[in-house]
Short mmCIF file of C-alpha atoms in Angstrom, two decimals:
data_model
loop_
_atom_site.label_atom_id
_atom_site.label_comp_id
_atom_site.label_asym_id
_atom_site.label_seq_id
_atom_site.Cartn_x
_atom_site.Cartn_y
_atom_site.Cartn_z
CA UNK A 1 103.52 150.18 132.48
CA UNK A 2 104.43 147.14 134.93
CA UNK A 3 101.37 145.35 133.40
CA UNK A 4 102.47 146.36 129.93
CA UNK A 5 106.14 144.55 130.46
CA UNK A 6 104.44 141.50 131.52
CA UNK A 7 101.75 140.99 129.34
CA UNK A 8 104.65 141.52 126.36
CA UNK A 9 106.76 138.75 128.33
CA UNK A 10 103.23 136.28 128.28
CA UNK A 11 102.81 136.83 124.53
CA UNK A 12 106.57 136.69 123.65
CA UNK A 13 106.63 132.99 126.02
CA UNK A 14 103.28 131.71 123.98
CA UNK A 15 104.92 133.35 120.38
CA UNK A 16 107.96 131.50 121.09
CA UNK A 17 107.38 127.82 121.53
CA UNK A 18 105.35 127.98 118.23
CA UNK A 19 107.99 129.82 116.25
CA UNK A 20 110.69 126.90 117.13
CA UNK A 21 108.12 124.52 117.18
CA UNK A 22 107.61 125.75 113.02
CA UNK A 23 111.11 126.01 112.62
CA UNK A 24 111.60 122.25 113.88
CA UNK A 25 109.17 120.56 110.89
CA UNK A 26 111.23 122.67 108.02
CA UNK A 27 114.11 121.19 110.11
CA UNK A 28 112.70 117.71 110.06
CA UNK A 29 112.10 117.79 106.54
CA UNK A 30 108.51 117.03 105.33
CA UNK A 31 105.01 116.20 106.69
CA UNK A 32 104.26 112.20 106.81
CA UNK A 33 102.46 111.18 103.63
CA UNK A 34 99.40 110.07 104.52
CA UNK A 35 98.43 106.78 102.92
CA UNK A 36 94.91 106.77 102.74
CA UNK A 37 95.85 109.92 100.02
CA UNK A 38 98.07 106.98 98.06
CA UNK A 39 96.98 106.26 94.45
CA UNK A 40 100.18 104.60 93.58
CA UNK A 41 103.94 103.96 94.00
CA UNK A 42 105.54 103.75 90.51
CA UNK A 43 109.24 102.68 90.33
CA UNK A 44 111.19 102.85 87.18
CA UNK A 45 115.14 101.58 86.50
CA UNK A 46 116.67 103.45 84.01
CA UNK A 47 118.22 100.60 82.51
CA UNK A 48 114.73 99.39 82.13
CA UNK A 49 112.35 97.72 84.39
CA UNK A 50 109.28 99.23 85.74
CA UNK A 51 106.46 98.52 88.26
CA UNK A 52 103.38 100.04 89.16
CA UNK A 53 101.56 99.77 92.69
CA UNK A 54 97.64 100.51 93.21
CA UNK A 55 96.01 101.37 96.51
CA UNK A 56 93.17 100.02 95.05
CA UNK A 57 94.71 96.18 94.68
CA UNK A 58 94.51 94.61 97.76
CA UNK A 59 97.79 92.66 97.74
CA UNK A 60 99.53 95.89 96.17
CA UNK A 61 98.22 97.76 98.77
CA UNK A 62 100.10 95.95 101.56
CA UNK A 63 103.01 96.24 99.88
CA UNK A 64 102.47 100.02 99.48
CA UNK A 65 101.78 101.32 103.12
CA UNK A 66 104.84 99.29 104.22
CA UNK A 67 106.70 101.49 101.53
CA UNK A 68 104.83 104.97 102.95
CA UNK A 69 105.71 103.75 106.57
CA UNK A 70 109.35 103.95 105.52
CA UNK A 71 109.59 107.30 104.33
CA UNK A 72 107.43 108.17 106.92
CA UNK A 73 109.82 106.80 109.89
CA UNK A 74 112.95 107.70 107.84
CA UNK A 75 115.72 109.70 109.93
CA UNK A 76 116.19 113.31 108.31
CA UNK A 77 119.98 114.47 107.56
CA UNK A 78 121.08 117.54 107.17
CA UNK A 79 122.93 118.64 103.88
CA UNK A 80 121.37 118.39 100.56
CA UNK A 81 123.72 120.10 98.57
CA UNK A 82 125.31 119.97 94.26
CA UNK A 83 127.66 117.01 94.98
CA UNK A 84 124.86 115.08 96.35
CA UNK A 85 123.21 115.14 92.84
CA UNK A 86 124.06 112.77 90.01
CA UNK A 87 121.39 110.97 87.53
CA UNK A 88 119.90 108.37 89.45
CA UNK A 89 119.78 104.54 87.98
CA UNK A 90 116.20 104.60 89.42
CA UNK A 91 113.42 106.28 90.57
CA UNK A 92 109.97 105.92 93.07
CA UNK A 93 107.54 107.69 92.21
CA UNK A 94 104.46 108.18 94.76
CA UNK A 95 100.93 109.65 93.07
CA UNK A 96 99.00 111.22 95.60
CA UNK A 97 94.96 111.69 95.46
CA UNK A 98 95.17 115.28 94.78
CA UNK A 99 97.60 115.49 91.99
CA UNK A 100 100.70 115.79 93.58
CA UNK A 101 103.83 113.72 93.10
CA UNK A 102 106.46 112.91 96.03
CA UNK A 103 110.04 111.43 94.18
CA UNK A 104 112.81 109.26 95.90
CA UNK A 105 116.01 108.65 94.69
CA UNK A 106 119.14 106.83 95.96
CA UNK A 107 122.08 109.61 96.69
CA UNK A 108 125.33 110.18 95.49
CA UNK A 109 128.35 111.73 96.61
CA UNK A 110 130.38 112.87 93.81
CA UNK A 111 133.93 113.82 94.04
CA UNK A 112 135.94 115.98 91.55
CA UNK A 113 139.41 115.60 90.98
CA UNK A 114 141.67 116.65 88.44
CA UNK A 115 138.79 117.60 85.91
CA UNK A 116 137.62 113.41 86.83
CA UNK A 117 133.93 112.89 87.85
CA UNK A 118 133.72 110.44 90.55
CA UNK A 119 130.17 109.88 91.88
CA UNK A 120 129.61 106.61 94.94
CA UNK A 121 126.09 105.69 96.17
CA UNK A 122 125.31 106.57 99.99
CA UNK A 123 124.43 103.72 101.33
CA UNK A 124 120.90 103.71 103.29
CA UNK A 125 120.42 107.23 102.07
CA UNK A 126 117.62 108.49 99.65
CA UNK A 127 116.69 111.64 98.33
CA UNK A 128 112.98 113.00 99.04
CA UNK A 129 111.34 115.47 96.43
CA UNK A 130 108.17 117.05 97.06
CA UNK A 131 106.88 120.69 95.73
CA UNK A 132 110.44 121.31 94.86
CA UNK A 133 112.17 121.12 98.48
CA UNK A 134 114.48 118.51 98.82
CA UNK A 135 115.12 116.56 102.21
CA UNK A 136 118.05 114.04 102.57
CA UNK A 137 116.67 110.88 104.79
CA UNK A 138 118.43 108.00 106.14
CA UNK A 139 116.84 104.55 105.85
CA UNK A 140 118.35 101.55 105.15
CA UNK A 141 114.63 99.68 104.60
CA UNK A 142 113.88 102.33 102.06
CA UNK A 143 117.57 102.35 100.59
CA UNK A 144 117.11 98.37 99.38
CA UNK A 145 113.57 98.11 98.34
CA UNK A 146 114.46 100.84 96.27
CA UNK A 147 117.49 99.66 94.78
CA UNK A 148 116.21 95.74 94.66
CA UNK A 149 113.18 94.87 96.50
CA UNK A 150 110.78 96.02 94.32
CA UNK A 151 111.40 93.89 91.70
CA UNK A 152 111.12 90.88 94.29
CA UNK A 153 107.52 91.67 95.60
CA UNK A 154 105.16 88.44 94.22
CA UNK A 155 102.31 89.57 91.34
CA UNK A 156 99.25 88.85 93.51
CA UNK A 157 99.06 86.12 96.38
CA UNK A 158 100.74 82.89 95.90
CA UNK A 159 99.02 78.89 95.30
CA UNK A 160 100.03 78.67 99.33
CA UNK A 161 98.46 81.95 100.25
CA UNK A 162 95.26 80.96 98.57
CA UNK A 163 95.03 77.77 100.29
CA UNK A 164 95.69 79.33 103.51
CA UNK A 165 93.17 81.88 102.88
CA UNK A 166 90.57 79.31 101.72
CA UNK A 167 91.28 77.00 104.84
CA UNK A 168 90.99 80.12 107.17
CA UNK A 169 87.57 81.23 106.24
CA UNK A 170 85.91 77.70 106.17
CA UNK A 171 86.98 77.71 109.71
CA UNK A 172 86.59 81.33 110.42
CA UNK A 173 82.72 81.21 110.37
CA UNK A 174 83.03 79.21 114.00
CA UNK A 175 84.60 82.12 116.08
CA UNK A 176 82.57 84.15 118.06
CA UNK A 177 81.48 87.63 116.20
CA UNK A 178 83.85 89.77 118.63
CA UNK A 179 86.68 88.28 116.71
CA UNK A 180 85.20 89.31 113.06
CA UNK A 181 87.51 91.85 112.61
CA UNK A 182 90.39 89.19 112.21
CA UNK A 183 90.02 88.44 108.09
CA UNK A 184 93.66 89.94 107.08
CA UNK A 185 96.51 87.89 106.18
CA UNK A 186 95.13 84.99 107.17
CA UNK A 187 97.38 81.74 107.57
CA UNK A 188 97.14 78.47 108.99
CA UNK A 189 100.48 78.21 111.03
CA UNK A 190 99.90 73.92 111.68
CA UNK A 191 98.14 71.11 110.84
CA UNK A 192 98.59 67.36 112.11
CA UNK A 193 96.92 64.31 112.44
CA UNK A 194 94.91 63.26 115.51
CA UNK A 195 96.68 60.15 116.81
CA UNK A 196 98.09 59.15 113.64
CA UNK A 197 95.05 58.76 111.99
CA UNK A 198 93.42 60.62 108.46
CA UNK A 199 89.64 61.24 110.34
CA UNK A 200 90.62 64.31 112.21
CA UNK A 201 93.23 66.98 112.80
CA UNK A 202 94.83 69.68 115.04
CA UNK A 203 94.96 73.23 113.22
CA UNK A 204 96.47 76.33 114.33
CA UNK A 205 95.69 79.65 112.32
CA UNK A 206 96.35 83.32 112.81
CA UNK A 207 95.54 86.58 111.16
CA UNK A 208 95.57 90.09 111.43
CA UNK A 209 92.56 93.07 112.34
CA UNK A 210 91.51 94.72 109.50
CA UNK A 211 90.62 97.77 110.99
CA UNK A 212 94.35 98.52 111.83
CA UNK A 213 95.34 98.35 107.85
CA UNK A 214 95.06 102.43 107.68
CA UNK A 215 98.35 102.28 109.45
CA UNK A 216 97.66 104.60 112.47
CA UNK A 217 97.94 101.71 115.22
CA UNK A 218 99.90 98.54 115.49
CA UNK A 219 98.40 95.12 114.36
CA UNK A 220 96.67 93.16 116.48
CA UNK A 221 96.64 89.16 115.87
CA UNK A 222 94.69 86.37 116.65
CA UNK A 223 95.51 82.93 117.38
CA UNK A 224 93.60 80.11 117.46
CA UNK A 225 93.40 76.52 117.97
CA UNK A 226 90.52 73.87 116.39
CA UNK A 227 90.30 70.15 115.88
CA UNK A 228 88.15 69.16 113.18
CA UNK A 229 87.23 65.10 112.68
CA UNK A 230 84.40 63.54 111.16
CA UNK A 231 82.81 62.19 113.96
CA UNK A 232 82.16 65.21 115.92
CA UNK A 233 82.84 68.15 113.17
CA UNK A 234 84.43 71.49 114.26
CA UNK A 235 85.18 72.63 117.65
CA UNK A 236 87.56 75.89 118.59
CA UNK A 237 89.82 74.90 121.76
CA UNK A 238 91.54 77.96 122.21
CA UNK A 239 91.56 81.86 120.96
CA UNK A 240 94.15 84.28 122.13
CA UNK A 241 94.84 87.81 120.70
CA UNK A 242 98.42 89.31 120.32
CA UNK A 243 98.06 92.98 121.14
CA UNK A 244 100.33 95.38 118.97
CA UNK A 245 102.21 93.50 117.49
CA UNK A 246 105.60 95.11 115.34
CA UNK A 247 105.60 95.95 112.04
CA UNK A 248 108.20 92.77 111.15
CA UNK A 249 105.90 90.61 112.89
CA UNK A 250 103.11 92.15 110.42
CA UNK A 251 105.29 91.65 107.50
CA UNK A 252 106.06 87.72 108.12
CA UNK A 253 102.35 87.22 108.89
CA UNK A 254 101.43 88.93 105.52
CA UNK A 255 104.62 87.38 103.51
CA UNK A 256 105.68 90.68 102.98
#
C-alpha cells in the first residue's frame, strides 16, 4: 500500500508541472507565428489605403519578419472583454502557408455614459485574432507600424541602396570564402580619397549573414576595410565580424 501512496505522489509531481505548464501558454496567449509559414501581411485603412507584403519579395520580406518578430515578442495582457471592441480604422492581416489567417487590430476602450458612446484608442495595445480566440498584447513597435508605419516602408530598394549593393559585390569577390555568407544588406559605410588625390580610395563596408534571415538567431555583421587605387588594384586591410548583433542594429543596417 506504502508503494501504492508513493508511486501516486511520483505521477501526481510529473502530471503536475505539465498541467500548469499547459495552462501557462492559454495564459500567454498564442503560439509564435512562425515566419518561414508567412505568405503575406496585408494591411488595409478603412478610410482607404491598402498594402500588400510577399515573403516571396526580397525587400518585402525584411520588412515582414520584423513585423512577425513583433507580435511574436509582444507582452500578453489580460482582459479582452465587450468594451474593448469598437470597429477598427484599420486592419493587418497575416496569410499563413496553410490557409489560416492571424488579424491585428488597434484597441479601444469604450465608455458609456448617459446613453453616449465614447470609444479612445489604447495606446501600444493591439488586438490578436487567430481561430477565433482573442489575446490582448502590448507593443508599442506593433501599435505604430500599424497605425502609420506601414504606409512609410519604401516600394523596393532605393537609387542609394542599389549603389551600395553594386559597390559591395564588386568588392565582395576579394574576401576569403569563410566570409561568403555576408551578402545581406550590404552597405558601404565610407569612402575617401587617398591623400587628396582621385587614383585611389579608403572604403569601409558592412553587411549582414544570410543564414540568420529565418529569424531564429541574432545577426551577425561583418566589417571590412579595402583601399582600391590604380596602381596596385584591390587589397582588403582589415575584416572583423560583429557577433549578435540587436535587432535595431539589424534594422539601421537594412534601412528598415
Amino acid at each position: 500500500m506504502k508503494k501504492l501512496v508513493i508511486a501516486a505522489i511520483v505521477i501526481v509531481g510529473l502530471l503536475l508541472p505539465m498541467f500548469f505548464a499547459k495552462a501557462d501558454v492559454q495564459l500567454d496567449g498564442i503560439i509564435p507565428i512562425n515566419s518561414e509559414k508567412v505568405n503575406s501581411v496585408h494591411v488595409e485603412r478603412l478610410a482607404g489605403g491598402t498594402r500588400t507584403f510577399q515573403i516571396n519579395d526580397g525587400y518585402e520580406e525584411v520588412v515582414i519578419r520584423k513585423v512577425i518578430n513583433w507580435i511574436n515578442t509582444a507582452k500578453p495582457l489580460n482582459g479582452v472583454n465587450q468594451s474593448l471592441f469598437y470597429k477598427s480604422p484599420v486592419k493587418l492581416q497575416v496569410f499563413m502557408s496553410n490557409g489560416d489567417v492571424a488579424i491585428i487590430e488597434p484597441i479601444f476602450n469604450c465608455v458609456t455614459e448617459n446613453g453616449a458612446k465614447t470609444c479612445s484608442i489604447m495606446d501600444g495595445e493591439v488586438l490578436f485574432i487567430e481561430n477565433h480566440v482573442k489575446v490582448r498584447l502590448k507593443s508599442q513597435e506593433l501599435y505604430d507600424w500599424l497605425l502609420v508605419g506601414w504606409e512609410e516602408e519604401s516600394y523596393g530598394p532605393s537609387k542609394e541602396e542599389l549603389l551600395d549593393e553594386t559597390l559591395y559585390f564588386q568588392y565582395y569577390s576579394h574576401l576569403d570564402k569563410k566570409y561568403a555568407d555576408f551578402v545581406m544588406c550590404p552597405k558601404i559605410d565610407s569612402i575617401e580619397r587617398i591623400a587628396g588625390g582621385d587614383r585611389g580610395h579608403i572604403i569601409q563596408a558592412s553587411a549582414l549573414n544570410y543564414s540568420a534571415h529565418h529569424g531564429d538567431q541574432p545577426y551577425d555583421r561583418i566589417h571590412f576595410t579595402l583601399t582600391d587605387t590604380q596602381e596596385k588594384g584591390v587589397h582588403i586591410t582589415n575584416v572583423s565580424i560583429e557577433k549578435g548583433i540587436s535587432d535595431k542594429e539589424s534594422g539601421i543596417q537594412c534601412r528598415r
